[in-house]
Coordinates of C-alpha atoms in Angstrom, one line a residue:
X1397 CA 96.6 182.0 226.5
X1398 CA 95.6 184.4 223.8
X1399 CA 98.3 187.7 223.7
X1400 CA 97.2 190.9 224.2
X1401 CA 100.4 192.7 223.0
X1402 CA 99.2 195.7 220.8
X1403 CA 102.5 195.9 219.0
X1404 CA 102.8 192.3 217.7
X1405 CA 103.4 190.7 214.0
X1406 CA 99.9 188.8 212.7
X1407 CA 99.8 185.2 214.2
X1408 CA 101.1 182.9 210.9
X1409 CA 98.1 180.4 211.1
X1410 CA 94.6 182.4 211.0
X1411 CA 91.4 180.9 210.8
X1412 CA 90.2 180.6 206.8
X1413 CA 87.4 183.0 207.2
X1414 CA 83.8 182.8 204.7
X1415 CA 85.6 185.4 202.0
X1416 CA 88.7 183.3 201.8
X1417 CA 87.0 179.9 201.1
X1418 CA 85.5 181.4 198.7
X1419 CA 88.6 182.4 196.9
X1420 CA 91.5 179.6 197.5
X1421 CA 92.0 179.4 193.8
X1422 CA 93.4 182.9 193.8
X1423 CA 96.8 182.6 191.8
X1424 CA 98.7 184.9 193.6
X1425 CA 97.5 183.6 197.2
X1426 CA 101.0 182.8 198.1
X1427 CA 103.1 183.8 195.3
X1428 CA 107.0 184.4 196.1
X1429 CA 106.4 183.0 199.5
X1430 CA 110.1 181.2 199.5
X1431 CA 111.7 183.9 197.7
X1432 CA 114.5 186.3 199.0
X1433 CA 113.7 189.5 199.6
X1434 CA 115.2 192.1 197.0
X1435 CA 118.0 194.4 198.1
X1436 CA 116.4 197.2 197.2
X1437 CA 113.3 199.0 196.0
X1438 CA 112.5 202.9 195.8
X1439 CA 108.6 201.9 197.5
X1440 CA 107.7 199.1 200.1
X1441 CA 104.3 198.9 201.0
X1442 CA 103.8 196.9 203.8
X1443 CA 100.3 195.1 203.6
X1444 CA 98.6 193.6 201.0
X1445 CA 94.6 194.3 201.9
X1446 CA 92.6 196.7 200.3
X1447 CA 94.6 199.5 201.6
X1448 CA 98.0 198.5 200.4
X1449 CA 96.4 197.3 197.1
X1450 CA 95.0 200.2 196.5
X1451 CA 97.9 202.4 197.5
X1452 CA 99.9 200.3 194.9
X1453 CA 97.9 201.0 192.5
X1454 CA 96.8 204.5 193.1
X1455 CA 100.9 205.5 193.0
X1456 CA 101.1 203.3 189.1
X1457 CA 98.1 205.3 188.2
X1458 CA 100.2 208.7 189.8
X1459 CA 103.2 207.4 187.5
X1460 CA 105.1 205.2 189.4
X1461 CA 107.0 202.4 187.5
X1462 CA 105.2 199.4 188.7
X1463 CA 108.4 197.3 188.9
X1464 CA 109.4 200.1 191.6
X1465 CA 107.0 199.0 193.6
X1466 CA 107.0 195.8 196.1
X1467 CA 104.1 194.7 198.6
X1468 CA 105.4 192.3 201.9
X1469 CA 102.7 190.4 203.6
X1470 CA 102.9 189.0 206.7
X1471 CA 100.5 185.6 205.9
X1472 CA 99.3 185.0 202.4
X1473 CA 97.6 187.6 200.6
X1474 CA 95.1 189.9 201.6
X1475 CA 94.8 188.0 204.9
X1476 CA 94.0 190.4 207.5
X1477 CA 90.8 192.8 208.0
X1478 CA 90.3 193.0 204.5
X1479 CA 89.2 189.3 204.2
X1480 CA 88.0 189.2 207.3
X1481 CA 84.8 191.9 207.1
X1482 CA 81.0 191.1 207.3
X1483 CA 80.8 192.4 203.8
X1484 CA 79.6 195.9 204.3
X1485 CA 80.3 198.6 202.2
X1486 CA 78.2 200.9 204.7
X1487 CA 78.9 205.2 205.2
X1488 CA 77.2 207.0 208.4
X1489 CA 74.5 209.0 206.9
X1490 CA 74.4 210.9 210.1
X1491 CA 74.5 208.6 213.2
X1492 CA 78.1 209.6 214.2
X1493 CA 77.8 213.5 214.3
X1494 CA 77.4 213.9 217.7
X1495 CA 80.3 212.0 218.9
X1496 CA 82.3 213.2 216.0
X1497 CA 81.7 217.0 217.0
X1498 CA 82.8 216.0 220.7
X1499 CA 85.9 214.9 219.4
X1500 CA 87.0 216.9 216.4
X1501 CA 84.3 219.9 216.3
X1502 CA 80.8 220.0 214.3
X1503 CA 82.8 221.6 210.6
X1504 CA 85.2 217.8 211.0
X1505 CA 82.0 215.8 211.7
X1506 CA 80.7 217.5 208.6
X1507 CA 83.2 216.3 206.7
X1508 CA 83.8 212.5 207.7
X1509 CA 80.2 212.2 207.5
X1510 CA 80.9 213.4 203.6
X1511 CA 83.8 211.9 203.2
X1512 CA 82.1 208.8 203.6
X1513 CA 79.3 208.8 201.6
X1514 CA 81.6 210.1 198.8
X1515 CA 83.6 206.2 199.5
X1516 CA 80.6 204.9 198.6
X1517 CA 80.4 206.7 195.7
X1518 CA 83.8 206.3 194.5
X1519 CA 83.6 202.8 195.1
X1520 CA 80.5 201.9 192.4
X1521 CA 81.9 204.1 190.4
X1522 CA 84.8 202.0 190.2
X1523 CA 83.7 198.8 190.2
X1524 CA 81.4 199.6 187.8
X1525 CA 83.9 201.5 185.0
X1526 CA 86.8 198.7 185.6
X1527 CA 84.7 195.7 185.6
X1528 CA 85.6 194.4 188.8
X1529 CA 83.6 191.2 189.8
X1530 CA 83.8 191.7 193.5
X1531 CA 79.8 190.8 194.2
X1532 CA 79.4 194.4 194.7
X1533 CA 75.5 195.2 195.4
X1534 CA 74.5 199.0 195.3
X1535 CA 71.4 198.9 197.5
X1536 CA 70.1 200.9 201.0
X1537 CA 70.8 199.9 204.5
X1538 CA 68.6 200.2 207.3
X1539 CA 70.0 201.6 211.0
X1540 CA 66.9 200.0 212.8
X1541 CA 66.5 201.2 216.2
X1542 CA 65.7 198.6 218.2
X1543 CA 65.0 200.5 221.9
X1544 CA 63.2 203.9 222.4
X1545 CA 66.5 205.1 224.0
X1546 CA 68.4 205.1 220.9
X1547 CA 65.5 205.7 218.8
X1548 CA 66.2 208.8 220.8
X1549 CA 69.9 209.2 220.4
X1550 CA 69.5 208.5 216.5
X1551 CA 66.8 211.2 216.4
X1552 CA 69.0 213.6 218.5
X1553 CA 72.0 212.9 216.0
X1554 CA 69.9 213.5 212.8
X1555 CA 68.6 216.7 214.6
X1556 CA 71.9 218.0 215.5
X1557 CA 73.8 216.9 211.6
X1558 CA 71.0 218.6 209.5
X1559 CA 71.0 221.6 211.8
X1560 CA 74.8 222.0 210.9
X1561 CA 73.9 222.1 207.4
X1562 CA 74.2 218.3 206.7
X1563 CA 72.9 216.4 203.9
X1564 CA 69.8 214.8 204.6
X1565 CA 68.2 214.2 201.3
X1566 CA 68.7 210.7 201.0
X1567 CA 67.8 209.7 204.2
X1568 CA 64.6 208.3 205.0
X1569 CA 62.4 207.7 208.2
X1570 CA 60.0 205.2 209.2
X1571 CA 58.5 205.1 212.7
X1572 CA 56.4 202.2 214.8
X1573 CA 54.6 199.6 212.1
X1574 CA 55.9 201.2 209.1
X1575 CA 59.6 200.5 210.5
X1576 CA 58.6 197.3 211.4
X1577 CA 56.7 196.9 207.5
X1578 CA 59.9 198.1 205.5
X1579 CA 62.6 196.5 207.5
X1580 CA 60.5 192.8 208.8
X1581 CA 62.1 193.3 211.7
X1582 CA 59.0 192.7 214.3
X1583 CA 61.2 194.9 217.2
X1584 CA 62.0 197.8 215.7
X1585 CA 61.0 201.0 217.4
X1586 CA 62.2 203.3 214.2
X1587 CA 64.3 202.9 211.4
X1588 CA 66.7 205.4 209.0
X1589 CA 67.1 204.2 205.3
X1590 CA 69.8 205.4 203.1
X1591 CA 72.3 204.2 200.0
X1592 CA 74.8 201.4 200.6
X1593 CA 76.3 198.4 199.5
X1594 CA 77.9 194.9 200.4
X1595 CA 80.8 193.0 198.1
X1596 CA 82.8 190.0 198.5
X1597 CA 86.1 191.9 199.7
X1598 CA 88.7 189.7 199.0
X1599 CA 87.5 189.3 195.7
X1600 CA 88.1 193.2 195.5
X1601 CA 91.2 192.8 196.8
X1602 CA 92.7 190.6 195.1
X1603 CA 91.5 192.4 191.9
X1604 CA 93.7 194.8 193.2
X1605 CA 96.6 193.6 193.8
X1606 CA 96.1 191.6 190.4
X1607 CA 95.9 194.4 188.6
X1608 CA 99.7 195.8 190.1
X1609 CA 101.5 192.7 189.7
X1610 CA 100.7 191.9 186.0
X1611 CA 102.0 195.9 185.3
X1612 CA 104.8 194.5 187.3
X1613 CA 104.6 195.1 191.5
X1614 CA 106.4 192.0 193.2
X1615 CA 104.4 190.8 196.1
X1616 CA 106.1 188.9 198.7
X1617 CA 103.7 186.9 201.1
X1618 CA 104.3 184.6 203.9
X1619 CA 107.0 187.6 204.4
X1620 CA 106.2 189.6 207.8
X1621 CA 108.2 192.7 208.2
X1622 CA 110.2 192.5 211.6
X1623 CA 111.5 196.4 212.0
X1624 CA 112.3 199.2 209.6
X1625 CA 115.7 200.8 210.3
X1626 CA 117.2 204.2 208.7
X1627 CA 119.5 202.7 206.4
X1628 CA 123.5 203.2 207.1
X1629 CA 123.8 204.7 203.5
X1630 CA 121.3 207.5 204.0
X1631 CA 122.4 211.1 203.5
X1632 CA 121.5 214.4 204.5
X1633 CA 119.6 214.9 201.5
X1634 CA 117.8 211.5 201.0
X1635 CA 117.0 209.1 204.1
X1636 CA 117.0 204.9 203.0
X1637 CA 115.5 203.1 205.1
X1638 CA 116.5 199.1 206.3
X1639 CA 113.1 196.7 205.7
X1640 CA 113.9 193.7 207.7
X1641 CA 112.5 190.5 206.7
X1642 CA 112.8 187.1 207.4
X1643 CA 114.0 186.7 204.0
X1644 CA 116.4 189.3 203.9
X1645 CA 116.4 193.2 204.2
X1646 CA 115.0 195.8 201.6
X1647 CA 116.2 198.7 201.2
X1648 CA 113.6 201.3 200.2
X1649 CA 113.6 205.4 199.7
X1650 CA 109.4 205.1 200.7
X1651 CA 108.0 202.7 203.2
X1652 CA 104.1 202.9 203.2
X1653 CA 102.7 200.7 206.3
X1654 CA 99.3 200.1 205.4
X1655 CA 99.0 197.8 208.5
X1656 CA 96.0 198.9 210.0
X1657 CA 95.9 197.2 213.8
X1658 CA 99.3 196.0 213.7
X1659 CA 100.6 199.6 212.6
X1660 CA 102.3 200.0 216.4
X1661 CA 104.7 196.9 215.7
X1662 CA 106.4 199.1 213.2
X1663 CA 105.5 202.6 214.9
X1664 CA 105.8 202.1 218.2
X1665 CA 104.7 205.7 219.3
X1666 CA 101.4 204.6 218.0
X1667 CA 101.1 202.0 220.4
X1668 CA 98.6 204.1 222.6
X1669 CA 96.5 205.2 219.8
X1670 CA 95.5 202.6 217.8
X1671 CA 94.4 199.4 219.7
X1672 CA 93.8 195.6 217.8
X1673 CA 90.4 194.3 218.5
X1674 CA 89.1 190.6 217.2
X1675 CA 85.9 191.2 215.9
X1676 CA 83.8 188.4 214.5
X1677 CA 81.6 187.0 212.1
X1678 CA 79.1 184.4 211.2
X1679 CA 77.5 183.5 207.4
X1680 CA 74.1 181.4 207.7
X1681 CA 72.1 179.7 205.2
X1682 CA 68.2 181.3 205.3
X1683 CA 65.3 179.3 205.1
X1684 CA 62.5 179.6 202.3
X1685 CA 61.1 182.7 204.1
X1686 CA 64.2 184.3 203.5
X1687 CA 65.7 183.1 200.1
X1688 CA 64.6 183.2 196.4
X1689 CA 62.2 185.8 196.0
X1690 CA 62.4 186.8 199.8
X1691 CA 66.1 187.8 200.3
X1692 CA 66.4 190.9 202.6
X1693 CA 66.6 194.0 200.0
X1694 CA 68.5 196.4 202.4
X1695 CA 71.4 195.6 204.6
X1696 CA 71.0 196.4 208.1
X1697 CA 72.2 197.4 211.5
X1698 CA 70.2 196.1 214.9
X1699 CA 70.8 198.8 216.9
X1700 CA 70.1 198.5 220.9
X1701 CA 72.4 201.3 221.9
X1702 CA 75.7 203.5 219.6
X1703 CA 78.3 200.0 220.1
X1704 CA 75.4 197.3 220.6
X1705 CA 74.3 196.6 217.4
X1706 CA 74.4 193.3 215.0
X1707 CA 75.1 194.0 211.0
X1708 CA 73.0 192.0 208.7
X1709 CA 73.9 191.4 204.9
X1710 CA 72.1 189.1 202.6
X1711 CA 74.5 188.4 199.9
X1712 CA 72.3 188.3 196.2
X1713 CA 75.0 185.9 194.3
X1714 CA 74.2 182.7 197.0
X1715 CA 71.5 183.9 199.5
X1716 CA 74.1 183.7 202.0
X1717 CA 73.8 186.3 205.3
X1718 CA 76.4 187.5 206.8
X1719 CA 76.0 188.4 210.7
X1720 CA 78.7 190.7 212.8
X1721 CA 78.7 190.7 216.1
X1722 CA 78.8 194.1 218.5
X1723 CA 81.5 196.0 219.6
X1724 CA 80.2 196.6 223.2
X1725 CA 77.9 193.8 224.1
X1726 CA 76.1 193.6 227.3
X1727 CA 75.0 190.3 226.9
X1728 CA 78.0 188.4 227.3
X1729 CA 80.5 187.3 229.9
X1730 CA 82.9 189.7 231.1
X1731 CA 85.6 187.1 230.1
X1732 CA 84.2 186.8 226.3
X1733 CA 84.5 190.5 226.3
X1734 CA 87.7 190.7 227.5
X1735 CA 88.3 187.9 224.7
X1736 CA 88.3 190.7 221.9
X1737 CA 91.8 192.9 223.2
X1738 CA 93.8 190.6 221.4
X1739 CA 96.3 189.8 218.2
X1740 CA 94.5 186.4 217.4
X1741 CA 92.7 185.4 214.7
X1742 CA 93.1 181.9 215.3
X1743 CA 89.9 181.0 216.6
X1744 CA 86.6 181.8 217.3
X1745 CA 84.8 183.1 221.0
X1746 CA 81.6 180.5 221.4
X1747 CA 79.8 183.2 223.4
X1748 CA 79.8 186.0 220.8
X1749 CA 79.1 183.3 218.5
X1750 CA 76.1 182.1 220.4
X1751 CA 74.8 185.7 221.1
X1752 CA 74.7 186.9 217.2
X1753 CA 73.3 184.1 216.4
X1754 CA 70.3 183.9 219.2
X1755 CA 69.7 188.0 218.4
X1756 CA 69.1 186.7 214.4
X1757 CA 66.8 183.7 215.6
X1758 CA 64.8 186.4 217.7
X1759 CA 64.9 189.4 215.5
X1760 CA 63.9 186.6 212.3
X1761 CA 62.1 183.3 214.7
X1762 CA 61.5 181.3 211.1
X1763 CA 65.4 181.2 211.7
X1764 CA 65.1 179.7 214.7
X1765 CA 67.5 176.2 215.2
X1766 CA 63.7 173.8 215.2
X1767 CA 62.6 175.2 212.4
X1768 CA 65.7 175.0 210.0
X1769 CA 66.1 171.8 208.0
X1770 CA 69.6 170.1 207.5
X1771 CA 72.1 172.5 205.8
X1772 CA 70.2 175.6 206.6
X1773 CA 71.5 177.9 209.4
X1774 CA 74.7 178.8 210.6
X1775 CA 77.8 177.9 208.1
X1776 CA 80.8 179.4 209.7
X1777 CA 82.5 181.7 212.2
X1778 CA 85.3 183.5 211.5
X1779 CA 87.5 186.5 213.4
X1780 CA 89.9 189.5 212.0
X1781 CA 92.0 191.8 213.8
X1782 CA 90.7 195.3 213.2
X1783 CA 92.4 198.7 214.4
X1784 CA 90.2 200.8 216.7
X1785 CA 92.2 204.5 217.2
X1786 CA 91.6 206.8 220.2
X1787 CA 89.9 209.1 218.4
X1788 CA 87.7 206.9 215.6
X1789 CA 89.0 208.6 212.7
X1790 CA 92.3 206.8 211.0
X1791 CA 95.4 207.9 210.8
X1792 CA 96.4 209.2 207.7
X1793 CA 100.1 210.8 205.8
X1794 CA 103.5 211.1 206.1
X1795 CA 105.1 210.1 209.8
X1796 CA 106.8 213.4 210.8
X1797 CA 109.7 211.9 212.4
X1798 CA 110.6 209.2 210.2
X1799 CA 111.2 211.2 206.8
X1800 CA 109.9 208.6 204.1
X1801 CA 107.6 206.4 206.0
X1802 CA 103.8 207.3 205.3
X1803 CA 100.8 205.6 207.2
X1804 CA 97.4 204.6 206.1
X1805 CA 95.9 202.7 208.5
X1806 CA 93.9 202.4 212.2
X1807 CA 90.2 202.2 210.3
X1808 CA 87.8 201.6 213.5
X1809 CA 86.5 198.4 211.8
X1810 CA 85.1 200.6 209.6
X1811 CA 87.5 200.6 206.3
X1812 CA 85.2 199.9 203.6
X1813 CA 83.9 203.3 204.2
X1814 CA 87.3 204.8 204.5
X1815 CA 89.3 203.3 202.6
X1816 CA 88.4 204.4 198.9
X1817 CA 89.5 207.8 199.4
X1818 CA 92.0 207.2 202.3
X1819 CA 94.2 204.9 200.1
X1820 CA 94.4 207.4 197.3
X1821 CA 95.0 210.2 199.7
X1822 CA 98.2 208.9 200.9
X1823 CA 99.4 207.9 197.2
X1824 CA 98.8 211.7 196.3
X1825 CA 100.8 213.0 199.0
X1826 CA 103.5 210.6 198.6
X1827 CA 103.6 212.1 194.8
X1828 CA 104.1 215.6 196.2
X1829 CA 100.2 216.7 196.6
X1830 CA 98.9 219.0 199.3
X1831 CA 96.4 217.4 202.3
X1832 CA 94.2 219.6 200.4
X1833 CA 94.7 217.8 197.4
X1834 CA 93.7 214.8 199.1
X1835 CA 90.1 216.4 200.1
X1836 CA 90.2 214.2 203.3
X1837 CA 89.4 215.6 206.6
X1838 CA 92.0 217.3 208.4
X1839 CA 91.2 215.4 211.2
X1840 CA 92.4 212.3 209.2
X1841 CA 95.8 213.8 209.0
X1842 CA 99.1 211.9 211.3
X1843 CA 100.8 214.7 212.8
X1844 CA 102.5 215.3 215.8
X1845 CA 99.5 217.8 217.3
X1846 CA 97.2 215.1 216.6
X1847 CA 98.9 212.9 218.8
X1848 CA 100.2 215.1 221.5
X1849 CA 96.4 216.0 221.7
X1850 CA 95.5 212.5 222.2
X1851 CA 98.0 212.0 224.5
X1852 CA 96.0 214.0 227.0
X1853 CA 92.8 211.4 226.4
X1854 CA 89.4 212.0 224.7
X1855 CA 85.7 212.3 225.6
X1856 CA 83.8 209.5 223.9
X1857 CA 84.5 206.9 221.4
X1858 CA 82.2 206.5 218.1
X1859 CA 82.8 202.9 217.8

């Protein structure tokens, strides 16, 4: 029986998903996975994916002595979400706006909608000035509209976001056979280009947390953290706080849960508002008609309706595509749905499995099972546990009523279009910065409004 406790630690024995085979000669995979726990550090960060890496790094670029600095991790590192993606480094050019102006008012929607193109941004920019071989491929993505009905919605939310003053310019449109030309998808109805990416994330990762630990950040994996405690030796001027681990306790001055689903373990009061979710993912080997010369240029979504939709990235290093399955899926048993409310990454559902893999072979029929010859099609399924929040915007700051603890997590499954300026959001206000400073969305921001707002329930749902 698969638990569906929100507020739970990571199960210890995942499955090994596509990105982490890839990388199992990563030297600091396990490292200090039998060693005690230090009595004390002024910073714990507690997770090691892209968020926590990049927090790390963000506060040693801020000024932080690195040695001040330790990461816990539950499993080894960068195990959770962050190795666990279908590879998308994908903003909403505009698709989101209407929901987003239900929930947090057309001047907020404005500015995720931003905010997330600027990730995009920021991200190239950075893998391109450090170096960082993460397979990162600046390209477009196509949202292809695969029923009249959203072909409608989609036209209704581009409508609605440029008449707000949004940024259209990079956005194209393609309607009837020159959607179906551009995107060689024989069943699209319409289609919206714009720029995007795709990278090997735990390769990115990992460069991450490489980069700390040789300026000196000690990263304990295989190291879950079971409760954080105000510390018997805090004052009325400076709050410690009690990191309990099954190697001993920690005590730190600034506890930074970068946690993402499994934020509530540690937060209880967030319990309501941020919600684990298995997604999952396949990688499959193309045939001729889609390798060499004829690998898909553009990464794309199959959209039936706003949660129905299939990602599709053809990776350029190996050929390799990478399928996600939907959020909401019509198609599939009532029990498979059920199947994604839970904590574990363990294994894989056969029915969601099934179903992406029968919408490729239909969307792309040279892919279909007769046709493919003996180590061609699908190579793996894998799951991850990612962090849907009430409101589908993250939750982002200091924790009002915990002086010292800070949050950066609950992305939506949608982190690697978040994360870039989330992560360095946080380390700026734990150095003292303004939310301004930050240039997030105020919507982003943890505070006790937020979530006595919530309390009372929202509308609609973007993801």
């Amino acid at each position: 029986m698969e638990s569906r406790n929100n507020s739970s630690l990571p199960v210890p024995d995942p499955c090994v998903s596509f990105w982490q085979q890839t990388t199992r000669s990563f030297p600091y995979l396990n490292v200090n996975e039998n060693e005690p726990a230090p009595k004390e550090s002024k910073y714990v960060i507690i997770g090691s994916g892209i968020s926590g890496a990049l927090t790390a790094y963000e506060l040693i670029q801020g000024g932080v002595p690195a040695e001040d600095i330790i990461i816990f991790e539950a499993r080894e590192a960068a195990s959770g979400a962050s190795s666990r993606n279908a590879g998308h480094v994908r903003p909403d050019a505009f698709r989101g706006f209407q929901v987003y102006s239900q929930l947090h008012g057309p001047e907020q929607a404005l500015k995720i909608i931003a905010n997330e193109k600027l990730v995009f941004e920021r991200i190239k920019e950075f893998v391109d000035k450090h170096g960082v071989q993460c397979d990162f491929n600046p390209t477009t993505t196509f949202d292809v509209c695969m029923t009249p009905e959203f072909a409608d919605f989609n036209a209704r939310s581009f409508k609605l976001y440029q008449e707000a003053g949004g940024d259209v310019s990079h956005i194209k449109f393609f309607e009837g056979d020159e959607a179906r030309k551009v995107t060689r998808v024989q069943g699209a109805v319409a289609a919206y280009q714009w720029p995007a990416g795709s990278s090997h994330p735990a390769k990115l990762a990992q460069w991450l947390l490489t980069q700390s630990i040789e300026k000196g950040v000690r990263l304990f994996t295989h190291c879950p953290v079971s409760a954080v405690t105000k510390s018997a030796s805090s004052t009325a001027d400076q709050v410690s706080w009690d990191v309990s681990t099954p190697r001993g306790t920690t005590k730190a001055t600034t506890v930074v849960h970068c946690t993402n689903a499994f934020a509530p373990h540690l937060l209880p009061h967030l319990s309501s508002f941020i919600t684990p979710n298995r997604a999952q993912a396949q990688a499959f080997v193309p045939p001729a008609s889609l390798n060499g010369t004829n690998i898909l240029p553009s990464t794309m979504s199959l959209r039936h309706t706003l949660k129905h939709f299939y990602s599709v990235a053809q990776r350029r290093q190996d050929g390799i595509i990478i399928l996600g399955a939907p959020i909401a899926n019509p198609k599939i048993s009532p029990e498979a749905a059920a199947s994604r409310l839970t904590t574990d990454d363990r294994v894989i559902n056969d029915e969601v499995r099934d179903d992406a893999i029968n919408n490729f072979e239909t969307t792309f029929p040279e892919c279909e099972k007769g046709r493919l010859r003996h180590g061609e099609g699908l190579l793996h399924t894998w799951t991850g546990i990612v962090g849907m929040t009430t409101d589908s915007v993250p939750f982002i700051g200091k924790v009002e009523s915990l002086p010292g603890q800070w949050v950066c997590a609950g992305f939506n499954g949608h982190g690697m279009a978040r994360i870039f300026t989330c992560a360095p959001g946080v380390a700026k206000l734990i150095l003292g910065g303004s939310w301004k400073d930050t240039g997030l969305p105020e919507c982003f921001e943890m505070t006790q409004a937020r979530l006595e707002r919530l309390q009372k329930g929202v509308s609609a749902s973007v993801f």
